[in-house]
Amino acid sequence: MEQAQTQKKRIFSGIQPTGNLTLGNYIGALRNFKLLEDEYDCLYSIVDLHAITVRQNPAELRKACLRTMSIFLASGLDPVKNIIYFQSQVHDHAELAWILDCYTYMGELSRMTQFKDKSQKHADNINCGLFAYPVLMAADILLYQSDLVPIGVDQKQHLELCRDVGQRFNALYGDTFVIPEGYIPKVGAKIMSLQEPEKKMSKSDPEETYVAILDKPDVIRKKIRRAVTDCENRVLFDPENRPGVSNLMSILSALTGSSMDAIAAEYDGRGYGVFKDAVADAVIAVLEPIQNEYDRIIADKAFLQQVMESGAERASQIAHKTMLKVRKKVGLAAWKL
């Protein structure tokens, strides 16, 4: 049994605890994570160190970390089959990030488009952490000898940097890190903003643009009813010319399993009001059980403490093995002479 486990490929995914996890996060990621736990060795990190590149209220950040972990668990992730942990509780992340900083070039980091974007949004706080953010991300991934990393389009550049730095280190010191590949889930849909359907639904955008996993039914229905469509009042899948209604169709298809053709046929001639109510009904039906389970878990502090401690301990065991190799390769002092 132990041998079978070691042959599994390892998946690492990190998610920031800031903002509200959205319906897009659930459909595109969390729901699929549950499908991976028997086939892969999975680590899910709540990357709180990444979060502090932007000023945070300390008490709110701690609450957000527990909220994110609770949503992971409420979505069905098994804390025994998966390792779910807080990044800051495994100190090897920060140590490896510093070491990899020394093998990453300024020119590489200055080309990162997310740094440019975030610098514009936070012009009063363009700090070194924001600049070196991709190196910490590389350390997160390489630390666990990850084979696969679930990524969106906006993270491809960061994964390529991770691969470049890992390969550079390996070329200098011999095989140390597994060089990861991007993972595209077999099941999933790209969910777009309710108000700007040309762009992806994001928890960092204004609240009216997304459905949060913890939104109450009346809030969900209001947001879906206000979602951008068009003046044709026809339910027809055409993402290029009719992105708004196509996005709502994608949501309904992802949650019910109905094909686009079946959805178009069912709501043909019935108008957007009826269609939007059906989408809202489907979203509420999926999210309400998750919300109920979340309420139970977030109130169980002893259980959360157990998951937190166990996750950090199990993640640390893997991370320490990598760091022993890395320290030896670069010539840092050994614990024993």
Short mmCIF file of C-alpha atoms in Angstrom, two decimals:
data_model
loop_
_atom_site.label_atom_id
_atom_site.label_comp_id
_atom_site.label_asym_id
_atom_site.label_seq_id
_atom_site.Cartn_x
_atom_site.Cartn_y
_atom_site.Cartn_z
CA MET A 1 0.00 0.00 0.00
CA GLU A 2 2.78 2.41 0.92
CA GLN A 3 4.57 1.68 -2.32
CA ALA A 4 1.43 2.41 -4.33
CA GLN A 5 1.11 5.79 -2.64
CA THR A 6 4.68 6.80 -3.45
CA GLN A 7 4.06 6.11 -7.14
CA LYS A 8 1.25 8.63 -7.32
CA LYS A 9 2.02 11.90 -9.06
CA ARG A 10 1.94 14.88 -6.74
CA ILE A 11 -0.29 17.92 -7.27
CA PHE A 12 0.32 21.22 -5.49
CA SER A 13 -2.12 24.11 -5.49
CA GLY A 14 -2.00 27.31 -3.47
CA ILE A 15 -4.84 29.76 -2.97
CA GLN A 16 -4.77 33.15 -1.27
CA PRO A 17 -7.15 33.53 1.68
CA THR A 18 -8.03 37.12 0.83
CA GLY A 19 -11.32 37.92 -0.87
CA ASN A 20 -14.35 35.66 -1.14
CA LEU A 21 -13.99 32.32 -2.90
CA THR A 22 -16.38 32.39 -5.83
CA LEU A 23 -18.63 30.11 -7.82
CA GLY A 24 -15.88 30.20 -10.45
CA ASN A 25 -13.37 28.90 -7.88
CA TYR A 26 -15.77 26.08 -7.00
CA ILE A 27 -16.59 25.01 -10.56
CA GLY A 28 -13.08 25.49 -11.93
CA ALA A 29 -11.07 24.21 -8.97
CA LEU A 30 -12.59 23.04 -5.68
CA ARG A 31 -15.12 20.68 -7.22
CA ASN A 32 -12.39 19.11 -9.33
CA PHE A 33 -9.99 18.78 -6.38
CA LYS A 34 -12.34 16.22 -4.84
CA LEU A 35 -12.02 14.12 -8.01
CA LEU A 36 -8.22 14.07 -7.73
CA GLU A 37 -7.73 12.79 -4.19
CA ASP A 38 -7.69 9.07 -5.01
CA GLU A 39 -5.56 9.36 -8.15
CA TYR A 40 -2.96 11.87 -6.96
CA ASP A 41 -0.97 12.86 -3.89
CA CYS A 42 -2.49 16.32 -3.31
CA LEU A 43 -1.31 19.33 -1.29
CA TYR A 44 -3.52 22.38 -0.94
CA SER A 45 -1.84 25.37 0.63
CA ILE A 46 -3.58 28.48 1.95
CA VAL A 47 -0.85 30.88 0.95
CA ASP A 48 -1.02 33.53 3.66
CA LEU A 49 2.57 34.69 3.05
CA HIS A 50 1.57 35.73 -0.46
CA ALA A 51 -1.37 37.67 0.95
CA ILE A 52 0.78 40.14 2.91
CA THR A 53 2.32 41.67 -0.24
CA VAL A 54 -0.77 43.89 0.17
CA ARG A 55 -1.51 45.46 3.57
CA GLN A 56 -3.89 43.27 5.58
CA ASN A 57 -5.79 43.68 8.80
CA PRO A 58 -4.11 40.97 10.97
CA ALA A 59 -7.27 39.77 12.71
CA GLU A 60 -9.20 39.68 9.42
CA LEU A 61 -6.40 37.76 7.70
CA ARG A 62 -6.43 35.07 10.40
CA LYS A 63 -10.22 34.77 10.05
CA ALA A 64 -9.89 34.59 6.26
CA CYS A 65 -7.39 31.74 6.55
CA LEU A 66 -9.79 29.69 8.69
CA ARG A 67 -12.68 30.59 6.39
CA THR A 68 -10.76 29.35 3.35
CA MET A 69 -9.76 26.10 5.05
CA SER A 70 -13.37 25.57 6.16
CA ILE A 71 -14.66 26.10 2.60
CA PHE A 72 -12.13 23.55 1.31
CA LEU A 73 -13.42 21.02 3.83
CA ALA A 74 -17.08 21.90 3.26
CA SER A 75 -16.58 21.37 -0.47
CA GLY A 76 -15.75 17.76 0.26
CA LEU A 77 -11.96 17.65 0.46
CA ASP A 78 -10.85 14.85 2.79
CA PRO A 79 -8.13 16.15 5.19
CA VAL A 80 -6.74 12.61 5.47
CA LYS A 81 -6.45 11.90 1.75
CA ASN A 82 -5.23 15.45 1.06
CA ILE A 83 -2.75 17.69 2.87
CA ILE A 84 -4.47 21.01 3.64
CA TYR A 85 -2.28 23.51 5.47
CA PHE A 86 -1.26 27.14 5.99
CA GLN A 87 1.86 28.17 4.07
CA SER A 88 3.28 30.25 6.93
CA GLN A 89 3.27 27.23 9.27
CA VAL A 90 5.88 25.46 7.12
CA HIS A 91 8.94 27.68 7.44
CA ASP A 92 10.75 25.94 4.60
CA HIS A 93 8.68 27.98 2.12
CA ALA A 94 10.40 31.19 3.21
CA GLU A 95 13.88 29.63 3.37
CA LEU A 96 13.67 28.09 -0.08
CA ALA A 97 12.25 31.33 -1.49
CA TRP A 98 15.35 33.20 -0.28
CA ILE A 99 17.69 30.60 -1.75
CA LEU A 100 15.85 30.67 -5.09
CA ASP A 101 15.94 34.50 -5.04
CA CYS A 102 19.67 34.06 -5.45
CA TYR A 103 19.14 32.03 -8.62
CA THR A 104 16.49 34.28 -10.20
CA TYR A 105 17.39 37.29 -12.32
CA MET A 106 15.96 40.78 -11.92
CA GLY A 107 15.13 40.87 -15.63
CA GLU A 108 13.00 37.74 -15.30
CA LEU A 109 10.96 39.22 -12.46
CA SER A 110 10.57 42.63 -14.10
CA ARG A 111 8.86 40.94 -17.07
CA MET A 112 6.10 39.44 -14.92
CA THR A 113 2.82 40.95 -16.11
CA GLN A 114 1.10 40.44 -12.75
CA PHE A 115 3.76 42.58 -11.04
CA LYS A 116 3.04 45.36 -13.51
CA ASP A 117 -0.72 45.04 -13.00
CA LYS A 118 -0.53 44.93 -9.20
CA SER A 119 1.93 47.82 -9.13
CA GLN A 120 -0.69 49.96 -10.84
CA LYS A 121 -3.41 48.86 -8.41
CA HIS A 122 -1.20 49.37 -5.32
CA ALA A 123 1.00 52.26 -6.45
CA ASP A 124 1.54 53.38 -2.84
CA ASN A 125 2.96 49.98 -1.80
CA ILE A 126 5.23 48.58 -4.53
CA ASN A 127 7.31 46.44 -2.17
CA CYS A 128 10.06 43.86 -2.64
CA GLY A 129 7.66 41.07 -1.69
CA LEU A 130 5.37 42.00 -4.58
CA PHE A 131 8.36 41.95 -6.95
CA ALA A 132 9.67 38.60 -5.66
CA TYR A 133 6.20 37.04 -5.35
CA PRO A 134 6.84 34.61 -8.28
CA VAL A 135 9.95 33.24 -6.55
CA LEU A 136 7.97 32.38 -3.43
CA MET A 137 5.43 30.74 -5.72
CA ALA A 138 8.25 28.73 -7.32
CA ALA A 139 9.45 27.72 -3.86
CA ASP A 140 5.93 26.61 -2.91
CA ILE A 141 5.85 24.26 -5.88
CA LEU A 142 9.44 22.98 -5.95
CA LEU A 143 9.52 22.40 -2.19
CA TYR A 144 7.14 19.45 -2.54
CA GLN A 145 8.68 17.93 -5.68
CA SER A 146 5.37 18.66 -7.38
CA ASP A 147 4.66 16.95 -10.70
CA LEU A 148 1.57 18.96 -11.57
CA VAL A 149 0.19 22.42 -10.77
CA PRO A 150 -3.41 23.41 -11.59
CA ILE A 151 -3.11 26.83 -13.22
CA GLY A 152 -5.19 29.38 -15.05
CA VAL A 153 -4.05 31.45 -17.99
CA ASP A 154 -2.94 34.26 -15.65
CA GLN A 155 -0.47 31.96 -13.87
CA LYS A 156 1.27 30.41 -16.90
CA GLN A 157 4.05 32.97 -16.81
CA HIS A 158 4.75 32.23 -13.13
CA LEU A 159 4.87 28.48 -13.75
CA GLU A 160 7.33 29.01 -16.61
CA LEU A 161 9.57 31.01 -14.27
CA CYS A 162 9.30 28.22 -11.69
CA ARG A 163 10.39 25.70 -14.31
CA ASP A 164 13.28 27.93 -15.47
CA VAL A 165 14.60 28.46 -11.95
CA GLY A 166 14.25 24.76 -11.07
CA GLN A 167 16.07 23.72 -14.23
CA ARG A 168 18.79 26.32 -13.59
CA PHE A 169 19.35 24.97 -10.08
CA ASN A 170 19.39 21.38 -11.33
CA ALA A 171 21.90 22.26 -14.05
CA LEU A 172 24.24 23.75 -11.45
CA TYR A 173 23.93 21.13 -8.71
CA GLY A 174 22.48 17.99 -10.25
CA ASP A 175 18.91 16.73 -10.01
CA THR A 176 17.34 18.36 -6.96
CA PHE A 177 13.86 19.43 -8.00
CA VAL A 178 11.12 17.78 -9.99
CA ILE A 179 10.25 20.18 -12.82
CA PRO A 180 6.46 20.60 -12.72
CA GLU A 181 3.95 20.67 -15.54
CA GLY A 182 0.73 22.65 -15.69
CA TYR A 183 -2.41 20.63 -14.98
CA ILE A 184 -5.61 21.23 -16.90
CA PRO A 185 -8.57 19.52 -15.20
CA LYS A 186 -10.59 17.03 -17.23
CA VAL A 187 -13.83 18.43 -15.85
CA GLY A 188 -14.51 22.12 -15.49
CA ALA A 189 -15.67 25.31 -17.11
CA LYS A 190 -14.26 28.80 -17.26
CA ILE A 191 -16.72 31.03 -15.43
CA MET A 192 -16.72 34.68 -16.36
CA SER A 193 -17.63 37.91 -14.54
CA LEU A 194 -21.36 38.57 -14.22
CA GLN A 195 -20.89 42.23 -15.16
CA GLU A 196 -17.93 41.97 -17.56
CA PRO A 197 -18.39 38.56 -19.21
CA GLU A 198 -15.31 39.04 -21.38
CA LYS A 199 -13.10 38.54 -18.29
CA LYS A 200 -12.83 35.70 -15.77
CA MET A 201 -14.86 35.78 -12.54
CA SER A 202 -12.41 36.92 -9.85
CA LYS A 203 -12.67 37.28 -6.08
CA SER A 204 -10.54 40.43 -6.27
CA ASP A 205 -13.16 42.27 -8.35
CA PRO A 206 -16.22 44.15 -6.98
CA GLU A 207 -18.81 41.93 -5.27
CA GLU A 208 -21.54 42.43 -7.86
CA THR A 209 -19.33 40.77 -10.50
CA TYR A 210 -19.24 37.35 -8.83
CA VAL A 211 -21.27 34.87 -6.83
CA ALA A 212 -19.40 34.00 -3.63
CA ILE A 213 -19.58 30.43 -2.34
CA LEU A 214 -21.00 31.77 0.94
CA ASP A 215 -23.54 34.16 -0.62
CA LYS A 216 -27.06 33.62 0.74
CA PRO A 217 -29.83 32.53 -1.71
CA ASP A 218 -31.44 35.97 -1.96
CA VAL A 219 -28.07 37.56 -2.76
CA ILE A 220 -27.32 34.89 -5.38
CA ARG A 221 -30.68 35.42 -7.06
CA LYS A 222 -30.22 39.20 -7.12
CA LYS A 223 -26.72 38.94 -8.65
CA ILE A 224 -27.81 36.45 -11.31
CA ARG A 225 -30.85 38.55 -12.24
CA ARG A 226 -28.60 41.59 -12.66
CA ALA A 227 -26.03 39.69 -14.74
CA VAL A 228 -25.21 41.29 -18.09
CA THR A 229 -26.86 39.65 -21.11
CA ASP A 230 -27.97 41.46 -24.29
CA CYS A 231 -31.08 42.83 -25.98
CA GLU A 232 -31.87 39.76 -28.12
CA ASN A 233 -33.62 37.87 -25.28
CA ARG A 234 -32.62 34.51 -26.82
CA VAL A 235 -30.82 31.74 -24.94
CA LEU A 236 -28.12 30.77 -27.43
CA PHE A 237 -24.49 29.77 -26.81
CA ASP A 238 -22.18 32.16 -28.65
CA PRO A 239 -19.29 33.24 -26.36
CA GLU A 240 -17.75 35.58 -28.91
CA ASN A 241 -20.82 37.59 -29.84
CA ARG A 242 -23.04 36.96 -26.80
CA PRO A 243 -20.66 36.45 -23.85
CA GLY A 244 -23.17 37.32 -21.10
CA VAL A 245 -25.86 34.75 -21.85
CA SER A 246 -23.18 32.23 -22.85
CA ASN A 247 -21.58 32.61 -19.43
CA LEU A 248 -24.88 31.92 -17.67
CA MET A 249 -25.36 28.88 -19.90
CA SER A 250 -21.86 27.67 -18.93
CA ILE A 251 -22.79 27.99 -15.25
CA LEU A 252 -26.05 26.09 -15.71
CA SER A 253 -24.33 23.39 -17.79
CA ALA A 254 -21.51 22.96 -15.27
CA LEU A 255 -23.93 22.59 -12.35
CA THR A 256 -26.61 20.43 -13.98
CA GLY A 257 -24.70 18.46 -16.62
CA SER A 258 -27.07 19.66 -19.37
CA SER A 259 -25.56 20.32 -22.79
CA MET A 260 -25.64 23.79 -24.36
CA ASP A 261 -28.04 22.52 -27.03
CA ALA A 262 -30.40 21.11 -24.40
CA ILE A 263 -30.34 24.38 -22.43
CA ALA A 264 -30.97 26.43 -25.58
CA ALA A 265 -33.89 24.17 -26.52
CA GLU A 266 -35.43 24.22 -23.03
CA TYR A 267 -35.40 28.02 -22.70
CA ASP A 268 -36.02 28.97 -26.34
CA GLY A 269 -38.63 31.72 -26.46
CA ARG A 270 -39.10 31.84 -22.67
CA GLY A 271 -37.09 35.02 -22.10
CA TYR A 272 -34.10 35.89 -19.93
CA GLY A 273 -36.12 36.27 -16.73
CA VAL A 274 -37.15 32.61 -16.64
CA PHE A 275 -33.67 31.53 -17.74
CA LYS A 276 -31.90 33.59 -15.08
CA ASP A 277 -34.17 32.21 -12.36
CA ALA A 278 -33.27 28.68 -13.49
CA VAL A 279 -29.57 29.53 -13.29
CA ALA A 280 -30.06 31.00 -9.80
CA ASP A 281 -31.99 27.89 -8.70
CA ALA A 282 -29.16 25.64 -9.88
CA VAL A 283 -26.48 27.74 -8.13
CA ILE A 284 -28.45 27.83 -4.86
CA ALA A 285 -29.10 24.07 -4.97
CA VAL A 286 -25.37 23.36 -5.25
CA LEU A 287 -24.08 25.97 -2.80
CA GLU A 288 -26.62 25.61 0.05
CA PRO A 289 -25.35 22.18 1.21
CA ILE A 290 -21.78 23.50 1.11
CA GLN A 291 -22.83 26.53 3.16
CA ASN A 292 -24.56 24.35 5.73
CA GLU A 293 -21.47 22.17 6.07
CA TYR A 294 -19.31 25.29 6.28
CA ASP A 295 -21.39 26.63 9.18
CA ARG A 296 -20.87 23.34 11.03
CA ILE A 297 -17.12 23.21 10.38
CA ILE A 298 -16.28 26.86 11.14
CA ALA A 299 -17.94 26.43 14.56
CA ASP A 300 -15.85 23.33 15.36
CA LYS A 301 -12.58 24.96 16.50
CA ALA A 302 -11.14 21.67 17.81
CA PHE A 303 -11.58 20.01 14.41
CA LEU A 304 -10.04 22.97 12.56
CA GLN A 305 -7.09 22.97 14.98
CA GLN A 306 -6.57 19.27 14.32
CA VAL A 307 -6.68 19.72 10.53
CA MET A 308 -4.34 22.71 10.74
CA GLU A 309 -1.75 20.93 12.90
CA SER A 310 -1.90 17.67 10.98
CA GLY A 311 -1.62 19.44 7.63
CA ALA A 312 1.39 21.50 8.72
CA GLU A 313 3.14 18.44 10.16
CA ARG A 314 2.60 16.30 7.05
CA ALA A 315 3.61 19.12 4.70
CA SER A 316 6.71 19.79 6.80
CA GLN A 317 7.86 16.19 6.55
CA ILE A 318 7.98 16.45 2.76
CA ALA A 319 9.43 19.97 2.77
CA HIS A 320 12.24 19.10 5.20
CA LYS A 321 13.48 16.31 2.91
CA THR A 322 13.77 18.74 0.02
CA MET A 323 15.51 21.36 2.15
CA LEU A 324 18.11 18.90 3.43
CA LYS A 325 19.10 18.29 -0.20
CA VAL A 326 19.04 21.98 -1.09
CA ARG A 327 21.12 23.06 1.92
CA LYS A 328 23.72 20.44 1.15
CA LYS A 329 23.88 21.39 -2.54
CA VAL A 330 24.45 25.11 -1.92
CA GLY A 331 26.91 24.58 0.95
CA LEU A 332 24.93 25.75 3.96
CA ALA A 333 26.14 24.50 7.33
CA ALA A 334 25.01 21.01 8.29
CA TRP A 335 23.31 20.33 11.62
CA LYS A 336 25.82 17.60 12.35
CA LEU A 337 29.54 17.59 11.45
#
